[in-house]
């Protein structure tokens, strides 16, 4: 051991330099990593889809309690309504169709959600919703497809409540309160979105259009830690904006029209 000390004193740079480089890289990676966004405030879980730690999520679903009439003021869905959202060169067209689908013995409304980049259809989805007797709007799954050149490239992300352990969730509470914390969907490892009511009674101004009594939620998922999204809803309109926290611009409602309802055919996903 004593013979090693002279060598170490003479060649200490050979050991110190690599160690210093590793330390610099580690500090740089820590400094440059995206900031973790935390949800703050109260968490109220006493609702039909409440997120309760260490308790298995399995909401009570009675088909007789549900209806295809969805008139929750913050998420109305009348057949024939078409909402168009835009961010940059991307737009999303959401159509409340005249079709329904049986899920868990419940007649659910089929809502068609089509996402475009420029003129190209990149994603096409059928979502299934129903409203319970109290006025909560439930989400029962989706049939989704990523599109390429007018054809389906993948169907990853599709799920159905009642199949393979998947459970429905609530996308809008009948009587939201600040702090309400609830599951919007649950299919372990695939779809685990949750939301918390952040604000009530706010005002939003979108390109000169003012919305009053706006509700804002914080949406996040354990599958993408650190990602946090704010969604704004206006009475008798529904979703008016969704925005990733930390970004100034988000996806905004630019058009809402009401017309005759049209059917939806799952076999036509990704067809222009």
PDB file of C-alpha atoms in Angstrom:
ATOM      1  CA  UNK A   1       0.000   0.000   0.000  1.00  0.00           C
ATOM      2  CA  UNK A   2       2.797   2.409   0.891  1.00  0.00           C
ATOM      3  CA  UNK A   3       4.339   1.844  -2.543  1.00  0.00           C
ATOM      4  CA  UNK A   4       1.124   3.004  -4.206  1.00  0.00           C
ATOM      5  CA  UNK A   5       1.095   6.486  -2.668  1.00  0.00           C
ATOM      6  CA  UNK A   6       3.945   7.959  -4.765  1.00  0.00           C
ATOM      7  CA  UNK A   7       2.239   6.711  -7.933  1.00  0.00           C
ATOM      8  CA  UNK A   8      -1.117   8.163  -6.862  1.00  0.00           C
ATOM      9  CA  UNK A   9       0.469  11.542  -6.052  1.00  0.00           C
ATOM     10  CA  UNK A  10       2.089  11.648  -9.462  1.00  0.00           C
ATOM     11  CA  UNK A  11      -0.882  10.426 -11.495  1.00  0.00           C
ATOM     12  CA  UNK A  12      -3.855  11.792  -9.506  1.00  0.00           C
ATOM     13  CA  UNK A  13      -5.134  13.576 -12.619  1.00  0.00           C
ATOM     14  CA  UNK A  14      -5.839  10.216 -14.276  1.00  0.00           C
ATOM     15  CA  UNK A  15      -8.365   9.441 -11.553  1.00  0.00           C
ATOM     16  CA  UNK A  16      -9.714  12.916 -10.791  1.00  0.00           C
ATOM     17  CA  UNK A  17     -10.420  14.020 -14.361  1.00  0.00           C
ATOM     18  CA  UNK A  18     -12.883  11.226 -15.258  1.00  0.00           C
ATOM     19  CA  UNK A  19     -14.563  11.547 -11.865  1.00  0.00           C
ATOM     20  CA  UNK A  20     -14.926  15.304 -12.383  1.00  0.00           C
ATOM     21  CA  UNK A  21     -16.438  14.777 -15.836  1.00  0.00           C
ATOM     22  CA  UNK A  22     -18.970  12.277 -14.476  1.00  0.00           C
ATOM     23  CA  UNK A  23     -19.926  14.717 -11.703  1.00  0.00           C
ATOM     24  CA  UNK A  24     -20.379  17.581 -14.184  1.00  0.00           C
ATOM     25  CA  UNK A  25     -22.602  15.441 -16.427  1.00  0.00           C
ATOM     26  CA  UNK A  26     -24.716  14.309 -13.448  1.00  0.00           C
ATOM     27  CA  UNK A  27     -25.252  17.888 -12.254  1.00  0.00           C
ATOM     28  CA  UNK A  28     -26.108  19.041 -15.798  1.00  0.00           C
ATOM     29  CA  UNK A  29     -28.678  16.280 -16.241  1.00  0.00           C
ATOM     30  CA  UNK A  30     -30.270  17.156 -12.919  1.00  0.00           C
ATOM     31  CA  UNK A  31     -30.380  20.848 -13.819  1.00  0.00           C
ATOM     32  CA  UNK A  32     -31.755  20.329 -17.332  1.00  0.00           C
ATOM     33  CA  UNK A  33     -34.427  17.732 -16.542  1.00  0.00           C
ATOM     34  CA  UNK A  34     -38.049  18.937 -16.843  1.00  0.00           C
ATOM     35  CA  UNK A  35     -39.502  20.350 -13.668  1.00  0.00           C
ATOM     36  CA  UNK A  36     -41.945  18.074 -11.887  1.00  0.00           C
ATOM     37  CA  UNK A  37     -45.314  19.802 -11.750  1.00  0.00           C
ATOM     38  CA  UNK A  38     -47.215  19.182  -8.553  1.00  0.00           C
ATOM     39  CA  UNK A  39     -50.932  19.437  -7.901  1.00  0.00           C
ATOM     40  CA  UNK A  40     -51.596  21.565  -4.837  1.00  0.00           C
ATOM     41  CA  UNK A  41     -54.667  22.159  -2.740  1.00  0.00           C
ATOM     42  CA  UNK A  42     -57.359  20.027  -1.105  1.00  0.00           C
ATOM     43  CA  UNK A  43     -58.264  16.550  -2.342  1.00  0.00           C
ATOM     44  CA  UNK A  44     -61.940  15.673  -1.904  1.00  0.00           C
ATOM     45  CA  UNK A  45     -62.667  12.019  -2.656  1.00  0.00           C
ATOM     46  CA  UNK A  46     -66.282  11.519  -1.564  1.00  0.00           C
ATOM     47  CA  UNK A  47     -67.746  11.290  -5.072  1.00  0.00           C
ATOM     48  CA  UNK A  48     -68.793   8.259  -7.168  1.00  0.00           C
ATOM     49  CA  UNK A  49     -65.378   8.037  -8.866  1.00  0.00           C
ATOM     50  CA  UNK A  50     -63.241   9.273  -5.988  1.00  0.00           C
ATOM     51  CA  UNK A  51     -59.558   8.330  -5.901  1.00  0.00           C
ATOM     52  CA  UNK A  52     -58.962   6.691  -2.524  1.00  0.00           C
ATOM     53  CA  UNK A  53     -55.377   5.481  -1.846  1.00  0.00           C
ATOM     54  CA  UNK A  54     -54.997   1.753  -1.173  1.00  0.00           C
ATOM     55  CA  UNK A  55     -58.643   1.111  -2.094  1.00  0.00           C
ATOM     56  CA  UNK A  56     -59.524  -0.844  -5.230  1.00  0.00           C
ATOM     57  CA  UNK A  57     -61.426   1.292  -7.704  1.00  0.00           C
ATOM     58  CA  UNK A  58     -64.674  -0.409  -8.685  1.00  0.00           C
ATOM     59  CA  UNK A  59     -67.599   2.027  -8.930  1.00  0.00           C
ATOM     60  CA  UNK A  60     -71.175   0.832  -8.521  1.00  0.00           C
ATOM     61  CA  UNK A  61     -72.812   0.807 -11.941  1.00  0.00           C
ATOM     62  CA  UNK A  62     -76.550   0.147 -12.346  1.00  0.00           C
ATOM     63  CA  UNK A  63     -77.710   0.380 -15.986  1.00  0.00           C
ATOM     64  CA  UNK A  64     -81.114   1.620 -14.836  1.00  0.00           C
ATOM     65  CA  UNK A  65     -79.477   4.763 -13.431  1.00  0.00           C
ATOM     66  CA  UNK A  66     -78.074   5.884 -16.796  1.00  0.00           C
ATOM     67  CA  UNK A  67     -79.421   7.791 -19.780  1.00  0.00           C
ATOM     68  CA  UNK A  68     -78.267   8.976 -23.203  1.00  0.00           C
ATOM     69  CA  UNK A  69     -79.631  12.429 -22.336  1.00  0.00           C
ATOM     70  CA  UNK A  70     -76.454  14.311 -21.394  1.00  0.00           C
ATOM     71  CA  UNK A  71     -77.362  17.800 -20.210  1.00  0.00           C
ATOM     72  CA  UNK A  72     -74.764  18.466 -17.519  1.00  0.00           C
ATOM     73  CA  UNK A  73     -74.225  22.246 -17.922  1.00  0.00           C
ATOM     74  CA  UNK A  74     -70.433  21.893 -18.057  1.00  0.00           C
ATOM     75  CA  UNK A  75     -70.470  19.002 -20.531  1.00  0.00           C
ATOM     76  CA  UNK A  76     -73.643  19.034 -22.643  1.00  0.00           C
ATOM     77  CA  UNK A  77     -73.796  16.512 -25.482  1.00  0.00           C
ATOM     78  CA  UNK A  78     -76.763  16.987 -27.773  1.00  0.00           C
ATOM     79  CA  UNK A  79     -76.820  14.828 -30.904  1.00  0.00           C
ATOM     80  CA  UNK A  80     -75.731  16.881 -33.903  1.00  0.00           C
ATOM     81  CA  UNK A  81     -73.371  19.225 -32.033  1.00  0.00           C
ATOM     82  CA  UNK A  82     -69.973  19.720 -33.658  1.00  0.00           C
ATOM     83  CA  UNK A  83     -67.159  21.429 -31.758  1.00  0.00           C
ATOM     84  CA  UNK A  84     -63.926  22.425 -33.493  1.00  0.00           C
ATOM     85  CA  UNK A  85     -60.735  23.052 -31.519  1.00  0.00           C
ATOM     86  CA  UNK A  86     -57.492  24.448 -32.891  1.00  0.00           C
ATOM     87  CA  UNK A  87     -53.849  24.881 -31.921  1.00  0.00           C
ATOM     88  CA  UNK A  88     -51.444  26.015 -34.632  1.00  0.00           C
ATOM     89  CA  UNK A  89     -51.850  23.799 -37.682  1.00  0.00           C
ATOM     90  CA  UNK A  90     -53.671  21.114 -35.698  1.00  0.00           C
ATOM     91  CA  UNK A  91     -57.424  20.930 -35.193  1.00  0.00           C
ATOM     92  CA  UNK A  92     -59.788  18.530 -33.496  1.00  0.00           C
ATOM     93  CA  UNK A  93     -63.377  18.049 -34.616  1.00  0.00           C
ATOM     94  CA  UNK A  94     -65.673  16.545 -31.961  1.00  0.00           C
ATOM     95  CA  UNK A  95     -69.083  15.360 -33.171  1.00  0.00           C
ATOM     96  CA  UNK A  96     -71.907  14.119 -30.967  1.00  0.00           C
ATOM     97  CA  UNK A  97     -73.324  11.463 -33.275  1.00  0.00           C
ATOM     98  CA  UNK A  98     -76.767   9.938 -33.451  1.00  0.00           C
ATOM     99  CA  UNK A  99     -75.332   6.500 -32.638  1.00  0.00           C
ATOM    100  CA  UNK A 100     -75.190   4.636 -29.331  1.00  0.00           C
ATOM    101  CA  UNK A 101     -73.295   1.609 -28.052  1.00  0.00           C
ATOM    102  CA  UNK A 102     -73.987  -0.942 -25.331  1.00  0.00           C
ATOM    103  CA  UNK A 103     -71.280  -0.952 -22.646  1.00  0.00           C
ATOM    104  CA  UNK A 104     -71.739  -2.759 -19.335  1.00  0.00           C
ATOM    105  CA  UNK A 105     -75.444  -3.028 -20.158  1.00  0.00           C
ATOM    106  CA  UNK A 106     -75.684   0.748 -20.574  1.00  0.00           C
ATOM    107  CA  UNK A 107     -76.744   2.621 -23.699  1.00  0.00           C
ATOM    108  CA  UNK A 108     -73.901   5.092 -24.265  1.00  0.00           C
ATOM    109  CA  UNK A 109     -73.696   8.024 -26.664  1.00  0.00           C
ATOM    110  CA  UNK A 110     -71.028   7.708 -29.358  1.00  0.00           C
ATOM    111  CA  UNK A 111     -68.923  10.851 -29.778  1.00  0.00           C
ATOM    112  CA  UNK A 112     -66.563  10.987 -32.756  1.00  0.00           C
ATOM    113  CA  UNK A 113     -63.250  12.732 -32.143  1.00  0.00           C
ATOM    114  CA  UNK A 114     -61.114  13.398 -35.239  1.00  0.00           C
ATOM    115  CA  UNK A 115     -57.682  15.045 -35.061  1.00  0.00           C
ATOM    116  CA  UNK A 116     -56.037  16.676 -38.092  1.00  0.00           C
ATOM    117  CA  UNK A 117     -52.567  18.018 -38.785  1.00  0.00           C
ATOM    118  CA  UNK A 118     -53.032  20.406 -41.654  1.00  0.00           C
ATOM    119  CA  UNK A 119     -55.462  18.560 -43.915  1.00  0.00           C
ATOM    120  CA  UNK A 120     -54.284  15.085 -42.887  1.00  0.00           C
ATOM    121  CA  UNK A 121     -56.399  12.999 -40.501  1.00  0.00           C
ATOM    122  CA  UNK A 122     -53.952  11.612 -37.907  1.00  0.00           C
ATOM    123  CA  UNK A 123     -56.282  10.132 -35.253  1.00  0.00           C
ATOM    124  CA  UNK A 124     -59.911   9.001 -35.288  1.00  0.00           C
ATOM    125  CA  UNK A 125     -61.757   7.927 -32.140  1.00  0.00           C
ATOM    126  CA  UNK A 126     -65.197   6.878 -30.959  1.00  0.00           C
ATOM    127  CA  UNK A 127     -65.744   7.746 -27.271  1.00  0.00           C
ATOM    128  CA  UNK A 128     -68.687   6.414 -25.235  1.00  0.00           C
ATOM    129  CA  UNK A 129     -70.531   8.532 -22.657  1.00  0.00           C
ATOM    130  CA  UNK A 130     -73.671   8.327 -20.526  1.00  0.00           C
ATOM    131  CA  UNK A 131     -75.133  10.419 -17.713  1.00  0.00           C
ATOM    132  CA  UNK A 132     -76.350   9.030 -14.404  1.00  0.00           C
ATOM    133  CA  UNK A 133     -79.515  10.051 -12.579  1.00  0.00           C
ATOM    134  CA  UNK A 134     -77.579  12.555 -10.435  1.00  0.00           C
ATOM    135  CA  UNK A 135     -76.133  14.335 -13.470  1.00  0.00           C
ATOM    136  CA  UNK A 136     -72.574  12.931 -13.474  1.00  0.00           C
ATOM    137  CA  UNK A 137     -71.217  12.312 -16.987  1.00  0.00           C
ATOM    138  CA  UNK A 138     -69.437   8.946 -17.198  1.00  0.00           C
ATOM    139  CA  UNK A 139     -66.848   7.766 -19.716  1.00  0.00           C
ATOM    140  CA  UNK A 140     -67.098   4.090 -20.708  1.00  0.00           C
ATOM    141  CA  UNK A 141     -64.172   3.699 -23.087  1.00  0.00           C
ATOM    142  CA  UNK A 142     -63.039   4.345 -26.616  1.00  0.00           C
ATOM    143  CA  UNK A 143     -62.337   2.765 -29.937  1.00  0.00           C
ATOM    144  CA  UNK A 144     -59.366   4.684 -31.248  1.00  0.00           C
ATOM    145  CA  UNK A 145     -57.162   4.516 -34.321  1.00  0.00           C
ATOM    146  CA  UNK A 146     -54.044   6.324 -35.444  1.00  0.00           C
ATOM    147  CA  UNK A 147     -54.311   7.129 -39.127  1.00  0.00           C
ATOM    148  CA  UNK A 148     -51.845   7.148 -42.003  1.00  0.00           C
ATOM    149  CA  UNK A 149     -52.824   7.843 -45.589  1.00  0.00           C
ATOM    150  CA  UNK A 150     -56.493   7.083 -45.032  1.00  0.00           C
ATOM    151  CA  UNK A 151     -55.829   3.768 -43.273  1.00  0.00           C
ATOM    152  CA  UNK A 152     -55.440   2.572 -39.693  1.00  0.00           C
ATOM    153  CA  UNK A 153     -51.808   2.297 -38.559  1.00  0.00           C
ATOM    154  CA  UNK A 154     -52.535   1.186 -34.986  1.00  0.00           C
ATOM    155  CA  UNK A 155     -55.415   0.836 -32.544  1.00  0.00           C
ATOM    156  CA  UNK A 156     -53.337   1.247 -29.400  1.00  0.00           C
ATOM    157  CA  UNK A 157     -55.187   3.020 -26.603  1.00  0.00           C
ATOM    158  CA  UNK A 158     -58.578   1.408 -27.181  1.00  0.00           C
ATOM    159  CA  UNK A 159     -60.360   0.080 -24.085  1.00  0.00           C
ATOM    160  CA  UNK A 160     -63.871  -0.798 -22.921  1.00  0.00           C
ATOM    161  CA  UNK A 161     -65.304  -0.610 -19.420  1.00  0.00           C
ATOM    162  CA  UNK A 162     -66.121  -4.045 -18.060  1.00  0.00           C
ATOM    163  CA  UNK A 163     -63.541  -5.766 -20.255  1.00  0.00           C
ATOM    164  CA  UNK A 164     -60.194  -7.034 -18.875  1.00  0.00           C
ATOM    165  CA  UNK A 165     -60.726  -5.243 -15.559  1.00  0.00           C
ATOM    166  CA  UNK A 166     -61.290  -1.809 -17.081  1.00  0.00           C
ATOM    167  CA  UNK A 167     -63.643   0.516 -15.160  1.00  0.00           C
ATOM    168  CA  UNK A 168     -65.589   3.609 -16.243  1.00  0.00           C
ATOM    169  CA  UNK A 169     -64.831   7.028 -14.807  1.00  0.00           C
ATOM    170  CA  UNK A 170     -66.442  10.436 -14.531  1.00  0.00           C
ATOM    171  CA  UNK A 171     -65.471  13.221 -16.929  1.00  0.00           C
ATOM    172  CA  UNK A 172     -67.757  15.815 -15.342  1.00  0.00           C
ATOM    173  CA  UNK A 173     -69.307  15.817 -11.894  1.00  0.00           C
ATOM    174  CA  UNK A 174     -72.911  16.837 -11.360  1.00  0.00           C
ATOM    175  CA  UNK A 175     -71.991  19.248  -8.561  1.00  0.00           C
ATOM    176  CA  UNK A 176     -68.253  19.967  -8.776  1.00  0.00           C
ATOM    177  CA  UNK A 177     -66.461  21.414  -5.748  1.00  0.00           C
ATOM    178  CA  UNK A 178     -62.951  22.771  -5.536  1.00  0.00           C
ATOM    179  CA  UNK A 179     -60.756  19.846  -4.541  1.00  0.00           C
ATOM    180  CA  UNK A 180     -62.957  17.088  -5.986  1.00  0.00           C
ATOM    181  CA  UNK A 181     -60.524  14.334  -6.973  1.00  0.00           C
ATOM    182  CA  UNK A 182     -61.838  11.619  -9.263  1.00  0.00           C
ATOM    183  CA  UNK A 183     -60.977   9.010 -11.876  1.00  0.00           C
ATOM    184  CA  UNK A 184     -61.906   9.785 -15.470  1.00  0.00           C
ATOM    185  CA  UNK A 185     -61.039   6.292 -16.685  1.00  0.00           C
ATOM    186  CA  UNK A 186     -59.294   3.215 -15.383  1.00  0.00           C
ATOM    187  CA  UNK A 187     -57.615   0.449 -17.339  1.00  0.00           C
ATOM    188  CA  UNK A 188     -54.487  -0.480 -15.420  1.00  0.00           C
ATOM    189  CA  UNK A 189     -51.303   0.415 -17.244  1.00  0.00           C
ATOM    190  CA  UNK A 190     -53.217   1.744 -20.253  1.00  0.00           C
ATOM    191  CA  UNK A 191     -55.686   4.444 -19.202  1.00  0.00           C
ATOM    192  CA  UNK A 192     -55.448   5.966 -15.725  1.00  0.00           C
ATOM    193  CA  UNK A 193     -56.420   9.626 -16.126  1.00  0.00           C
ATOM    194  CA  UNK A 194     -57.583  11.450 -13.008  1.00  0.00           C
ATOM    195  CA  UNK A 195     -58.742  15.018 -12.424  1.00  0.00           C
ATOM    196  CA  UNK A 196     -59.078  17.512  -9.610  1.00  0.00           C
ATOM    197  CA  UNK A 197     -61.334  20.571  -9.639  1.00  0.00           C
ATOM    198  CA  UNK A 198     -58.993  23.539  -9.372  1.00  0.00           C
ATOM    199  CA  UNK A 199     -61.251  26.605  -9.741  1.00  0.00           C
ATOM    200  CA  UNK A 200     -64.922  27.510 -10.041  1.00  0.00           C
ATOM    201  CA  UNK A 201     -66.621  30.734 -11.113  1.00  0.00           C
ATOM    202  CA  UNK A 202     -63.733  32.202 -13.096  1.00  0.00           C
ATOM    203  CA  UNK A 203     -63.877  34.246 -16.308  1.00  0.00           C
ATOM    204  CA  UNK A 204     -62.095  33.435 -19.557  1.00  0.00           C
ATOM    205  CA  UNK A 205     -61.565  35.663 -22.579  1.00  0.00           C
ATOM    206  CA  UNK A 206     -60.803  33.836 -25.817  1.00  0.00           C
ATOM    207  CA  UNK A 207     -60.191  36.106 -28.787  1.00  0.00           C
ATOM    208  CA  UNK A 208     -62.833  38.574 -27.655  1.00  0.00           C
ATOM    209  CA  UNK A 209     -65.344  35.908 -26.588  1.00  0.00           C
ATOM    210  CA  UNK A 210     -65.915  36.095 -22.852  1.00  0.00           C
ATOM    211  CA  UNK A 211     -67.041  33.086 -20.839  1.00  0.00           C
ATOM    212  CA  UNK A 212     -68.393  33.425 -17.305  1.00  0.00           C
ATOM    213  CA  UNK A 213     -68.653  30.927 -14.434  1.00  0.00           C
ATOM    214  CA  UNK A 214     -65.848  28.815 -15.905  1.00  0.00           C
ATOM    215  CA  UNK A 215     -64.734  25.582 -14.218  1.00  0.00           C
ATOM    216  CA  UNK A 216     -61.041  24.615 -14.381  1.00  0.00           C
ATOM    217  CA  UNK A 217     -59.697  21.133 -13.693  1.00  0.00           C
ATOM    218  CA  UNK A 218     -56.193  19.748 -13.303  1.00  0.00           C
ATOM    219  CA  UNK A 219     -55.797  16.516 -15.272  1.00  0.00           C
ATOM    220  CA  UNK A 220     -52.911  14.094 -14.834  1.00  0.00           C
ATOM    221  CA  UNK A 221     -51.981  10.415 -14.895  1.00  0.00           C
ATOM    222  CA  UNK A 222     -49.599   8.156 -13.026  1.00  0.00           C
ATOM    223  CA  UNK A 223     -48.524   6.791 -16.415  1.00  0.00           C
ATOM    224  CA  UNK A 224     -46.884  10.141 -17.294  1.00  0.00           C
ATOM    225  CA  UNK A 225     -45.464  11.573 -14.052  1.00  0.00           C
ATOM    226  CA  UNK A 226     -44.820  15.302 -14.150  1.00  0.00           C
ATOM    227  CA  UNK A 227     -47.308  16.042 -16.913  1.00  0.00           C
ATOM    228  CA  UNK A 228     -50.143  18.317 -15.810  1.00  0.00           C
ATOM    229  CA  UNK A 229     -52.938  19.746 -17.924  1.00  0.00           C
ATOM    230  CA  UNK A 230     -55.539  22.397 -17.184  1.00  0.00           C
ATOM    231  CA  UNK A 231     -58.963  22.122 -18.824  1.00  0.00           C
ATOM    232  CA  UNK A 232     -61.557  24.903 -18.833  1.00  0.00           C
ATOM    233  CA  UNK A 233     -65.305  24.353 -19.172  1.00  0.00           C
ATOM    234  CA  UNK A 234     -68.045  26.941 -19.717  1.00  0.00           C
ATOM    235  CA  UNK A 235     -71.732  26.433 -18.856  1.00  0.00           C
ATOM    236  CA  UNK A 236     -73.966  25.340 -21.766  1.00  0.00           C
ATOM    237  CA  UNK A 237     -70.846  25.102 -23.962  1.00  0.00           C
ATOM    238  CA  UNK A 238     -68.548  22.464 -22.473  1.00  0.00           C
ATOM    239  CA  UNK A 239     -64.788  22.266 -22.943  1.00  0.00           C
ATOM    240  CA  UNK A 240     -63.368  25.549 -24.202  1.00  0.00           C
ATOM    241  CA  UNK A 241     -59.629  25.024 -23.670  1.00  0.00           C
ATOM    242  CA  UNK A 242     -57.039  22.458 -22.657  1.00  0.00           C
ATOM    243  CA  UNK A 243     -53.462  23.518 -21.984  1.00  0.00           C
ATOM    244  CA  UNK A 244     -50.308  21.874 -20.702  1.00  0.00           C
ATOM    245  CA  UNK A 245     -49.124  23.658 -17.564  1.00  0.00           C
ATOM    246  CA  UNK A 246     -46.070  25.736 -18.398  1.00  0.00           C
ATOM    247  CA  UNK A 247     -47.264  26.600 -21.889  1.00  0.00           C
ATOM    248  CA  UNK A 248     -49.003  29.833 -22.774  1.00  0.00           C
ATOM    249  CA  UNK A 249     -50.991  28.504 -25.733  1.00  0.00           C
ATOM    250  CA  UNK A 250     -53.364  25.556 -25.687  1.00  0.00           C
ATOM    251  CA  UNK A 251     -56.070  23.873 -27.708  1.00  0.00           C
ATOM    252  CA  UNK A 252     -59.063  26.233 -27.879  1.00  0.00           C
ATOM    253  CA  UNK A 253     -62.654  25.993 -29.017  1.00  0.00           C
ATOM    254  CA  UNK A 254     -63.045  28.006 -32.224  1.00  0.00           C
ATOM    255  CA  UNK A 255     -66.465  26.852 -33.466  1.00  0.00           C
ATOM    256  CA  UNK A 256     -69.640  25.243 -32.163  1.00  0.00           C
ATOM    257  CA  UNK A 257     -72.482  24.375 -34.504  1.00  0.00           C
ATOM    258  CA  UNK A 258     -75.680  22.416 -33.999  1.00  0.00           C
ATOM    259  CA  UNK A 259     -77.260  20.444 -36.807  1.00  0.00           C
ATOM    260  CA  UNK A 260     -78.949  17.185 -37.670  1.00  0.00           C
ATOM    261  CA  UNK A 261     -77.288  14.173 -36.003  1.00  0.00           C
ATOM    262  CA  UNK A 262     -75.386  11.726 -38.172  1.00  0.00           C
ATOM    263  CA  UNK A 263     -74.501   8.083 -37.376  1.00  0.00           C
ATOM    264  CA  UNK A 264     -71.019   6.807 -36.627  1.00  0.00           C
ATOM    265  CA  UNK A 265     -69.623   3.582 -38.036  1.00  0.00           C
ATOM    266  CA  UNK A 266     -66.578   2.125 -36.293  1.00  0.00           C
ATOM    267  CA  UNK A 267     -65.594   0.444 -39.557  1.00  0.00           C
ATOM    268  CA  UNK A 268     -65.023   3.897 -41.061  1.00  0.00           C
ATOM    269  CA  UNK A 269     -62.300   5.029 -38.644  1.00  0.00           C
ATOM    270  CA  UNK A 270     -59.520   6.888 -40.507  1.00  0.00           C
ATOM    271  CA  UNK A 271     -61.555   7.134 -43.694  1.00  0.00           C
ATOM    272  CA  UNK A 272     -61.567  10.671 -45.083  1.00  0.00           C
TER     273      UNK A 272
END
